[in-house]
Amino acid sequence: MARAGLYLPCEAGCEIPFFRHVIADLGDSQTLELDGGLSTFGAHLKGLQRILDAATDDTLVLLDEPGSGTDPAEGASLAVAVLNKLSRTSRLTIATSHYEEVKEATLASDTAQVAAVEFDLQSLQPTYRLLWGETGKSNALHIAAGLGLEPSILAEARIALAKADANAEVDASGAIARENRAKLASALDEECDVQLARRAAAAATLEETRALFDEVRSKSAHLDLRKQIIRDDANNEIERKIEEARELLAACDTREDVDDVVGAALPAGWVVDASGEAVPGDSLDSASSRWIPEIGTLVVVRQLGSAEAEVIEVHPDANEITVKLGRISTRVSLASGVSKVDVSKTSWRR
């Protein structure tokens, strides 16, 4: 119509593509010839093959019920595949179909649109009005009733249709349930694998922890045993040293002998001060050099024993003092061991 310059039943502003070729597969091409005879499906299939071979980007393709004449499920799948192929090769394809699978595939497509031809159920006549975006119904039972088909047959057909719809819903529900169960089983298998891997890792970690604990406990017991052995050896050595000191002290006759025994027992660099305490030698020297007694101070001079003596003279330049012990007066060095007497502890003697 557009190429002939005829008016088109469309709104203003519509554009019509230019087609160099129009190819179609319409009607029934079956034959009864024995030699090379074709069924309805075979005839349509040959026509579809010729169309697929000839379709180009400037071709308009018209198809009437593609995939008909065979098993509905297989025919619908074939129709969807053919239309998908033509959507990529032809400029425009217009097809009619009663297959629900074809309608659903078209609704889900980004390159196709659906439309239904309005049908008047009262007059049983088409109105030739296109309803864009809608998929029509075949209305076969209404048409059969309008054409006078026996009511009992229609009733039986309606019962069979209801059962078929119910079975389809059950099959669909069953398929969904089976799919959900399969997904759940797959998820459970994956989770089981994850948990088994975690269990194996936890078992390995536990085994390592137990081995480490046994090692630490063994080393701790060994360390405790070593500590006990060292403690026993030290106690034995102390007891032996004490026993030796007792024997040496028992053999001493004079204070000088005692000093020799004590000095030999002290660590290197230690000495005994005037009060009989063991102190580092440098501390005694520094203490003696720092402290200079005054005249009248009571002191203990180690060379004179433990008796108290009174300072009567001080010689700071020589670091010496003169002390009086009873009627005896003598001059001693502060470095030889001189310590101040605590008056608070000795006042009772006076």
mmCIF file of C-alpha atoms in Angstrom:
data_model
loop_
_atom_site.group_PDB
_atom_site.id
_atom_site.type_symbol
_atom_site.label_atom_id
_atom_site.label_comp_id
_atom_site.label_asym_id
_atom_site.label_seq_id
_atom_site.Cartn_x
_atom_site.Cartn_y
_atom_site.Cartn_z
ATOM 1 C CA MET A 1 0.000 0.000 0.000
ATOM 2 C CA ALA A 2 2.807 2.435 0.860
ATOM 3 C CA ARG A 3 4.657 1.708 -2.403
ATOM 4 C CA ALA A 4 1.423 2.110 -4.370
ATOM 5 C CA GLY A 5 0.746 5.461 -2.753
ATOM 6 C CA LEU A 6 -2.414 4.361 -0.976
ATOM 7 C CA TYR A 7 -3.669 5.832 2.248
ATOM 8 C CA LEU A 8 -2.587 3.822 5.277
ATOM 9 C CA PRO A 9 -4.751 3.126 8.365
ATOM 10 C CA CYS A 10 -2.272 4.720 10.805
ATOM 11 C CA GLU A 11 -1.759 7.893 12.760
ATOM 12 C CA ALA A 12 0.004 10.943 11.397
ATOM 13 C CA GLY A 13 3.774 10.899 11.735
ATOM 14 C CA CYS A 14 4.139 7.142 11.302
ATOM 15 C CA GLU A 15 7.023 5.928 9.154
ATOM 16 C CA ILE A 16 6.880 2.890 6.901
ATOM 17 C CA PRO A 17 10.179 1.103 6.122
ATOM 18 C CA PHE A 18 11.013 0.527 2.478
ATOM 19 C CA PHE A 19 11.103 -3.132 1.472
ATOM 20 C CA ARG A 20 12.583 -4.457 -1.747
ATOM 21 C CA HIS A 21 11.204 -7.929 -1.117
ATOM 22 C CA VAL A 22 8.101 -9.347 0.572
ATOM 23 C CA ILE A 23 8.169 -13.088 1.321
ATOM 24 C CA ALA A 24 5.440 -15.044 3.078
ATOM 25 C CA ASP A 25 4.374 -18.461 4.283
ATOM 26 C CA LEU A 26 0.592 -18.482 4.456
ATOM 27 C CA GLY A 27 -2.054 -21.175 4.242
ATOM 28 C CA ASP A 28 -1.649 -24.954 3.934
ATOM 29 C CA SER A 29 0.645 -26.388 1.281
ATOM 30 C CA GLN A 30 0.166 -30.100 1.990
ATOM 31 C CA THR A 31 -0.297 -32.494 -0.954
ATOM 32 C CA LEU A 32 -1.582 -36.029 -1.375
ATOM 33 C CA GLU A 33 0.867 -36.995 -4.058
ATOM 34 C CA LEU A 34 2.677 -40.216 -3.198
ATOM 35 C CA ASP A 35 5.876 -39.053 -4.844
ATOM 36 C CA GLY A 36 7.252 -36.186 -2.825
ATOM 37 C CA GLY A 37 4.021 -35.562 -0.960
ATOM 38 C CA LEU A 38 4.213 -33.201 2.031
ATOM 39 C CA SER A 39 2.292 -33.002 5.289
ATOM 40 C CA THR A 40 1.138 -29.672 6.687
ATOM 41 C CA PHE A 41 4.234 -29.483 8.889
ATOM 42 C CA GLY A 42 6.543 -30.564 6.085
ATOM 43 C CA ALA A 43 5.130 -27.949 3.727
ATOM 44 C CA HIS A 44 5.527 -25.190 6.318
ATOM 45 C CA LEU A 45 9.043 -26.358 7.146
ATOM 46 C CA LYS A 46 10.149 -26.137 3.508
ATOM 47 C CA GLY A 47 8.612 -22.680 3.289
ATOM 48 C CA LEU A 48 10.367 -21.541 6.468
ATOM 49 C CA GLN A 49 13.698 -22.804 5.156
ATOM 50 C CA ARG A 50 13.314 -20.836 1.888
ATOM 51 C CA ILE A 51 12.382 -17.711 3.884
ATOM 52 C CA LEU A 52 15.342 -18.061 6.210
ATOM 53 C CA ASP A 53 17.661 -18.388 3.227
ATOM 54 C CA ALA A 54 16.192 -15.363 1.411
ATOM 55 C CA ALA A 55 15.674 -12.910 4.316
ATOM 56 C CA THR A 56 17.844 -9.776 4.192
ATOM 57 C CA ASP A 57 17.871 -6.363 5.833
ATOM 58 C CA ASP A 58 15.430 -4.986 3.203
ATOM 59 C CA THR A 59 12.925 -7.862 3.403
ATOM 60 C CA LEU A 60 9.429 -8.000 4.920
ATOM 61 C CA VAL A 61 8.556 -11.490 6.191
ATOM 62 C CA LEU A 62 4.935 -12.586 6.761
ATOM 63 C CA LEU A 63 4.355 -15.847 8.656
ATOM 64 C CA ASP A 64 1.072 -17.549 9.514
ATOM 65 C CA GLU A 65 1.262 -19.948 12.478
ATOM 66 C CA PRO A 66 4.964 -20.911 12.235
ATOM 67 C CA GLY A 67 5.680 -24.301 13.788
ATOM 68 C CA SER A 68 2.129 -25.617 13.343
ATOM 69 C CA GLY A 69 1.216 -29.116 12.190
ATOM 70 C CA THR A 70 3.296 -31.040 14.743
ATOM 71 C CA ASP A 71 3.633 -31.573 18.515
ATOM 72 C CA PRO A 72 2.646 -28.246 20.141
ATOM 73 C CA ALA A 73 5.649 -28.127 22.460
ATOM 74 C CA GLU A 74 8.145 -28.856 19.673
ATOM 75 C CA GLY A 75 6.306 -26.605 17.216
ATOM 76 C CA ALA A 76 6.288 -23.698 19.689
ATOM 77 C CA SER A 77 10.019 -24.107 20.360
ATOM 78 C CA LEU A 78 10.715 -24.174 16.622
ATOM 79 C CA ALA A 79 8.594 -21.049 16.060
ATOM 80 C CA VAL A 80 10.462 -19.112 18.775
ATOM 81 C CA ALA A 81 13.825 -20.095 17.261
ATOM 82 C CA VAL A 82 12.741 -19.096 13.719
ATOM 83 C CA LEU A 83 11.409 -15.707 14.877
ATOM 84 C CA ASN A 84 14.614 -15.012 16.828
ATOM 85 C CA LYS A 85 16.656 -15.780 13.707
ATOM 86 C CA LEU A 86 14.496 -13.502 11.509
ATOM 87 C CA SER A 87 14.736 -10.675 14.039
ATOM 88 C CA ARG A 88 18.466 -10.589 13.297
ATOM 89 C CA THR A 89 18.319 -11.003 9.504
ATOM 90 C CA SER A 90 15.099 -9.382 8.143
ATOM 91 C CA ARG A 91 14.018 -5.743 8.238
ATOM 92 C CA LEU A 92 10.608 -6.612 9.687
ATOM 93 C CA THR A 93 8.790 -9.835 10.505
ATOM 94 C CA ILE A 94 5.045 -10.112 11.116
ATOM 95 C CA ALA A 95 3.789 -13.449 12.443
ATOM 96 C CA THR A 96 0.556 -14.860 13.824
ATOM 97 C CA SER A 97 0.499 -17.631 16.415
ATOM 98 C CA HIS A 98 -1.782 -19.358 18.911
ATOM 99 C CA TYR A 99 1.146 -20.803 20.893
ATOM 100 C CA GLU A 100 1.386 -19.406 24.434
ATOM 101 C CA GLU A 101 5.146 -20.035 24.398
ATOM 102 C CA VAL A 102 5.508 -17.756 21.377
ATOM 103 C CA LYS A 103 3.447 -15.042 23.063
ATOM 104 C CA GLU A 104 5.501 -15.253 26.269
ATOM 105 C CA ALA A 105 8.798 -15.152 24.349
ATOM 106 C CA THR A 106 7.616 -12.069 22.429
ATOM 107 C CA LEU A 107 6.544 -10.297 25.615
ATOM 108 C CA ALA A 108 9.993 -10.946 27.103
ATOM 109 C CA SER A 109 11.831 -9.711 23.993
ATOM 110 C CA ASP A 110 13.316 -6.216 23.618
ATOM 111 C CA THR A 111 13.004 -6.239 19.810
ATOM 112 C CA ALA A 112 9.410 -7.451 19.389
ATOM 113 C CA GLN A 113 5.890 -6.219 20.128
ATOM 114 C CA VAL A 114 2.620 -8.094 20.535
ATOM 115 C CA ALA A 115 -0.847 -7.186 19.356
ATOM 116 C CA ALA A 116 -4.195 -8.956 19.315
ATOM 117 C CA VAL A 117 -7.066 -8.623 16.823
ATOM 118 C CA GLU A 118 -10.276 -7.782 18.631
ATOM 119 C CA PHE A 119 -13.038 -10.386 18.271
ATOM 120 C CA ASP A 120 -16.753 -9.783 18.938
ATOM 121 C CA LEU A 121 -18.075 -12.758 20.906
ATOM 122 C CA GLN A 122 -21.698 -11.708 20.234
ATOM 123 C CA SER A 123 -21.465 -11.569 16.480
ATOM 124 C CA LEU A 124 -18.612 -14.074 16.310
ATOM 125 C CA GLN A 125 -16.876 -11.724 13.894
ATOM 126 C CA PRO A 126 -13.514 -9.988 14.071
ATOM 127 C CA THR A 127 -13.586 -6.210 14.383
ATOM 128 C CA TYR A 128 -10.126 -5.892 12.748
ATOM 129 C CA ARG A 129 -9.103 -3.557 15.508
ATOM 130 C CA LEU A 130 -5.510 -4.079 16.754
ATOM 131 C CA LEU A 131 -4.997 -4.122 20.504
ATOM 132 C CA TRP A 132 -1.305 -3.298 21.014
ATOM 133 C CA GLY A 133 0.456 -4.854 23.982
ATOM 134 C CA GLU A 134 -2.215 -7.560 24.416
ATOM 135 C CA THR A 135 -2.261 -11.247 23.530
ATOM 136 C CA GLY A 136 -5.607 -12.560 22.318
ATOM 137 C CA LYS A 137 -7.417 -15.777 22.998
ATOM 138 C CA SER A 138 -8.492 -18.295 20.369
ATOM 139 C CA ASN A 139 -12.134 -18.374 21.637
ATOM 140 C CA ALA A 140 -12.550 -21.754 19.940
ATOM 141 C CA LEU A 141 -15.315 -22.952 22.250
ATOM 142 C CA HIS A 142 -17.319 -19.730 21.859
ATOM 143 C CA ILE A 143 -17.048 -19.928 18.086
ATOM 144 C CA ALA A 144 -18.007 -23.619 18.123
ATOM 145 C CA ALA A 145 -21.051 -22.842 20.241
ATOM 146 C CA GLY A 146 -22.020 -19.984 17.919
ATOM 147 C CA LEU A 147 -21.728 -22.274 14.936
ATOM 148 C CA GLY A 148 -24.138 -24.770 16.528
ATOM 149 C CA LEU A 149 -21.885 -27.540 17.770
ATOM 150 C CA GLU A 150 -23.722 -30.008 20.014
ATOM 151 C CA PRO A 151 -23.851 -28.656 23.640
ATOM 152 C CA SER A 152 -22.879 -32.008 25.181
ATOM 153 C CA ILE A 153 -19.700 -32.009 23.166
ATOM 154 C CA LEU A 154 -18.949 -28.423 24.228
ATOM 155 C CA ALA A 155 -19.584 -29.324 27.883
ATOM 156 C CA GLU A 156 -17.228 -32.248 27.654
ATOM 157 C CA ALA A 157 -14.667 -30.039 25.942
ATOM 158 C CA ARG A 158 -14.915 -27.418 28.696
ATOM 159 C CA ILE A 159 -14.405 -30.128 31.353
ATOM 160 C CA ALA A 160 -11.371 -31.422 29.500
ATOM 161 C CA LEU A 161 -10.012 -27.843 29.152
ATOM 162 C CA ALA A 162 -10.451 -27.222 32.890
ATOM 163 C CA LYS A 163 -8.623 -30.446 33.692
ATOM 164 C CA ALA A 164 -5.875 -29.540 31.272
ATOM 165 C CA ASP A 165 -5.503 -26.097 32.869
ATOM 166 C CA ALA A 166 -5.462 -27.666 36.341
ATOM 167 C CA ASN A 167 -2.881 -30.232 35.244
ATOM 168 C CA ALA A 168 -0.807 -27.465 33.705
ATOM 169 C CA GLU A 169 -0.906 -25.524 36.967
ATOM 170 C CA VAL A 170 -0.017 -28.665 38.917
ATOM 171 C CA ASP A 171 2.799 -29.432 36.510
ATOM 172 C CA ALA A 172 4.031 -25.873 36.764
ATOM 173 C CA SER A 173 3.795 -25.952 40.560
ATOM 174 C CA GLY A 174 5.479 -29.337 40.611
ATOM 175 C CA ALA A 175 8.233 -28.087 38.332
ATOM 176 C CA ILE A 176 8.761 -25.044 40.541
ATOM 177 C CA ALA A 177 8.758 -27.242 43.640
ATOM 178 C CA ARG A 178 11.240 -29.643 42.038
ATOM 179 C CA GLU A 179 13.428 -26.740 40.993
ATOM 180 C CA ASN A 180 13.279 -25.282 44.506
ATOM 181 C CA ARG A 181 14.107 -28.663 46.010
ATOM 182 C CA ALA A 182 17.007 -29.048 43.609
ATOM 183 C CA LYS A 183 18.300 -25.603 44.501
ATOM 184 C CA LEU A 184 17.889 -26.372 48.200
ATOM 185 C CA ALA A 185 19.668 -29.700 47.811
ATOM 186 C CA SER A 186 22.501 -28.019 45.917
ATOM 187 C CA ALA A 187 22.780 -25.304 48.574
ATOM 188 C CA LEU A 188 22.760 -27.942 51.318
ATOM 189 C CA ASP A 189 25.492 -29.902 49.537
ATOM 190 C CA GLU A 190 27.619 -26.775 49.238
ATOM 191 C CA GLU A 191 27.026 -25.893 52.889
ATOM 192 C CA CYS A 192 27.848 -29.481 53.867
ATOM 193 C CA ASP A 193 31.145 -29.253 51.973
ATOM 194 C CA VAL A 194 31.918 -25.951 53.694
ATOM 195 C CA GLN A 195 31.118 -27.376 57.126
ATOM 196 C CA LEU A 196 33.184 -30.501 56.452
ATOM 197 C CA ALA A 197 36.122 -28.337 55.413
ATOM 198 C CA ARG A 198 35.717 -26.238 58.564
ATOM 199 C CA ARG A 199 35.482 -29.387 60.660
ATOM 200 C CA ALA A 200 38.680 -30.747 59.121
ATOM 201 C CA ALA A 201 40.450 -27.420 59.721
ATOM 202 C CA ALA A 202 39.186 -27.320 63.321
ATOM 203 C CA ALA A 203 40.335 -30.915 63.900
ATOM 204 C CA ALA A 204 43.779 -30.096 62.540
ATOM 205 C CA THR A 205 43.973 -26.983 64.727
ATOM 206 C CA LEU A 206 42.857 -28.984 67.775
ATOM 207 C CA GLU A 207 45.495 -31.622 67.085
ATOM 208 C CA GLU A 208 48.183 -28.951 66.763
ATOM 209 C CA THR A 209 46.964 -27.324 69.984
ATOM 210 C CA ARG A 210 47.102 -30.641 71.837
ATOM 211 C CA ALA A 211 50.604 -31.336 70.550
ATOM 212 C CA LEU A 212 51.727 -27.851 71.607
ATOM 213 C CA PHE A 213 50.103 -28.304 75.026
ATOM 214 C CA ASP A 214 51.862 -31.637 75.542
ATOM 215 C CA GLU A 215 55.166 -30.061 74.506
ATOM 216 C CA VAL A 216 54.705 -27.110 76.862
ATOM 217 C CA ARG A 217 53.672 -29.398 79.706
ATOM 218 C CA SER A 218 56.693 -31.633 79.115
ATOM 219 C CA LYS A 219 59.058 -28.663 79.030
ATOM 220 C CA SER A 220 57.373 -27.183 82.109
ATOM 221 C CA ALA A 221 57.826 -30.438 84.027
ATOM 222 C CA HIS A 222 61.458 -30.592 82.899
ATOM 223 C CA LEU A 223 61.952 -26.972 83.969
ATOM 224 C CA ASP A 224 60.368 -27.629 87.372
ATOM 225 C CA LEU A 225 62.660 -30.634 87.825
ATOM 226 C CA ARG A 226 65.715 -28.546 86.930
ATOM 227 C CA LYS A 227 64.638 -25.822 89.357
ATOM 228 C CA GLN A 228 64.201 -28.399 92.102
ATOM 229 C CA ILE A 229 67.619 -29.913 91.381
ATOM 230 C CA ILE A 230 69.263 -26.472 91.407
ATOM 231 C CA ARG A 231 67.446 -25.578 94.641
ATOM 232 C CA ASP A 232 68.542 -28.825 96.294
ATOM 233 C CA ASP A 233 72.140 -28.348 95.124
ATOM 234 C CA ALA A 234 72.141 -24.783 96.450
ATOM 235 C CA ASN A 235 70.741 -25.877 99.820
ATOM 236 C CA ASN A 236 73.291 -28.652 100.052
ATOM 237 C CA GLU A 237 76.082 -26.228 99.169
ATOM 238 C CA ILE A 238 74.837 -23.741 101.794
ATOM 239 C CA GLU A 239 74.672 -26.423 104.446
ATOM 240 C CA ARG A 240 78.177 -27.575 103.507
ATOM 241 C CA LYS A 241 79.522 -24.000 103.669
ATOM 242 C CA ILE A 242 77.835 -23.432 107.019
ATOM 243 C CA GLU A 243 79.292 -26.636 108.394
ATOM 244 C CA GLU A 244 82.764 -25.670 107.156
ATOM 245 C CA ALA A 245 82.414 -22.206 108.711
ATOM 246 C CA ARG A 246 81.415 -23.727 112.026
ATOM 247 C CA GLU A 247 84.421 -26.018 112.004
ATOM 248 C CA LEU A 248 86.744 -23.127 111.117
ATOM 249 C CA LEU A 249 85.271 -20.844 113.772
ATOM 250 C CA ALA A 250 85.541 -23.581 116.361
ATOM 251 C CA ALA A 251 89.270 -23.800 115.629
ATOM 252 C CA CYS A 252 89.827 -20.030 116.088
ATOM 253 C CA ASP A 253 91.620 -18.862 119.254
ATOM 254 C CA THR A 254 91.833 -15.100 118.663
ATOM 255 C CA ARG A 255 89.797 -12.361 117.038
ATOM 256 C CA GLU A 256 92.388 -12.090 114.294
ATOM 257 C CA ASP A 257 91.779 -15.770 113.465
ATOM 258 C CA VAL A 258 88.060 -15.094 113.263
ATOM 259 C CA ASP A 259 88.680 -12.099 110.992
ATOM 260 C CA ASP A 260 90.840 -14.241 108.748
ATOM 261 C CA VAL A 261 88.173 -16.947 108.546
ATOM 262 C CA VAL A 262 85.421 -14.410 107.860
ATOM 263 C CA GLY A 263 87.494 -12.548 105.295
ATOM 264 C CA ALA A 264 88.274 -15.755 103.455
ATOM 265 C CA ALA A 265 84.573 -16.591 103.324
ATOM 266 C CA LEU A 266 83.509 -13.173 102.001
ATOM 267 C CA PRO A 267 83.196 -12.500 98.262
ATOM 268 C CA ALA A 268 86.024 -10.692 96.550
ATOM 269 C CA GLY A 269 86.026 -6.983 97.412
ATOM 270 C CA TRP A 270 83.968 -7.367 100.628
ATOM 271 C CA VAL A 271 85.237 -6.587 104.137
ATOM 272 C CA VAL A 272 83.943 -6.576 107.687
ATOM 273 C CA ASP A 273 83.392 -3.098 109.181
ATOM 274 C CA ALA A 274 84.013 -2.075 112.763
ATOM 275 C CA SER A 275 80.556 -3.228 113.840
ATOM 276 C CA GLY A 276 81.154 -6.701 112.424
ATOM 277 C CA GLU A 277 78.914 -6.298 109.370
ATOM 278 C CA ALA A 278 80.010 -7.481 105.903
ATOM 279 C CA VAL A 279 80.083 -4.533 103.480
ATOM 280 C CA PRO A 280 81.722 -3.783 100.128
ATOM 281 C CA GLY A 281 85.295 -2.598 100.625
ATOM 282 C CA ASP A 282 84.843 0.577 98.574
ATOM 283 C CA SER A 283 81.791 1.584 100.603
ATOM 284 C CA LEU A 284 83.769 1.191 103.835
ATOM 285 C CA ASP A 285 86.626 3.267 102.482
ATOM 286 C CA SER A 286 84.360 5.956 101.152
ATOM 287 C CA ALA A 287 82.343 5.999 104.389
ATOM 288 C CA SER A 288 85.521 6.316 106.456
ATOM 289 C CA SER A 289 86.847 9.073 104.223
ATOM 290 C CA ARG A 290 83.642 11.006 104.434
ATOM 291 C CA TRP A 291 83.056 10.696 108.218
ATOM 292 C CA ILE A 292 85.442 12.341 110.694
ATOM 293 C CA PRO A 293 84.433 11.968 114.341
ATOM 294 C CA GLU A 294 84.529 14.881 116.751
ATOM 295 C CA ILE A 295 86.390 14.934 120.061
ATOM 296 C CA GLY A 296 84.333 13.243 122.751
ATOM 297 C CA THR A 297 82.561 10.910 120.297
ATOM 298 C CA LEU A 298 82.270 7.287 121.344
ATOM 299 C CA VAL A 299 83.515 4.920 118.665
ATOM 300 C CA VAL A 300 84.323 1.268 118.151
ATOM 301 C CA VAL A 301 87.762 0.543 116.727
ATOM 302 C CA ARG A 302 87.975 -2.865 115.171
ATOM 303 C CA GLN A 303 91.630 -3.286 116.041
ATOM 304 C CA LEU A 304 90.709 -2.849 119.724
ATOM 305 C CA GLY A 305 87.853 -5.335 119.721
ATOM 306 C CA SER A 306 84.222 -4.462 120.434
ATOM 307 C CA ALA A 307 84.935 -2.146 123.388
ATOM 308 C CA GLU A 308 83.872 1.480 123.173
ATOM 309 C CA ALA A 309 86.575 4.160 123.054
ATOM 310 C CA GLU A 310 86.409 7.937 123.337
ATOM 311 C CA VAL A 311 87.906 10.230 120.693
ATOM 312 C CA ILE A 312 90.349 12.598 122.392
ATOM 313 C CA GLU A 313 92.185 13.960 119.336
ATOM 314 C CA VAL A 314 91.383 14.326 115.613
ATOM 315 C CA HIS A 315 94.010 14.392 112.851
ATOM 316 C CA PRO A 316 92.013 15.107 109.623
ATOM 317 C CA ASP A 317 95.082 15.583 107.429
ATOM 318 C CA ALA A 318 96.312 12.094 108.282
ATOM 319 C CA ASN A 319 92.768 10.661 108.393
ATOM 320 C CA GLU A 320 93.516 9.415 111.896
ATOM 321 C CA ILE A 321 92.165 9.866 115.397
ATOM 322 C CA THR A 322 93.452 9.312 118.928
ATOM 323 C CA VAL A 323 91.123 7.313 121.170
ATOM 324 C CA LYS A 324 91.214 6.512 124.873
ATOM 325 C CA LEU A 325 90.186 3.103 126.091
ATOM 326 C CA GLY A 326 90.321 3.048 129.872
ATOM 327 C CA ARG A 327 93.798 4.250 130.782
ATOM 328 C CA ILE A 328 95.191 3.391 127.357
ATOM 329 C CA SER A 329 95.415 6.005 124.570
ATOM 330 C CA THR A 330 96.304 5.050 120.991
ATOM 331 C CA ARG A 331 96.281 6.580 117.529
ATOM 332 C CA VAL A 332 94.359 4.677 114.788
ATOM 333 C CA SER A 333 93.492 5.216 111.140
ATOM 334 C CA LEU A 334 89.869 5.813 110.205
ATOM 335 C CA ALA A 335 90.322 3.426 107.278
ATOM 336 C CA SER A 336 91.202 0.552 109.619
ATOM 337 C CA GLY A 337 87.614 0.224 110.754
ATOM 338 C CA VAL A 338 86.114 2.914 112.965
ATOM 339 C CA SER A 339 82.390 3.218 113.495
ATOM 340 C CA LYS A 340 80.295 5.570 115.592
ATOM 341 C CA VAL A 341 78.524 4.175 118.642
ATOM 342 C CA ASP A 342 74.765 4.660 118.761
ATOM 343 C CA VAL A 343 74.357 6.508 122.080
ATOM 344 C CA SER A 344 70.679 5.633 122.265
ATOM 345 C CA LYS A 345 71.574 1.939 122.458
ATOM 346 C CA THR A 346 74.504 2.273 124.857
ATOM 347 C CA SER A 347 73.287 4.904 127.322
ATOM 348 C CA TRP A 348 72.165 2.208 129.724
ATOM 349 C CA ARG A 349 75.796 1.196 130.193
ATOM 350 C CA ARG A 350 76.730 4.538 131.690
#
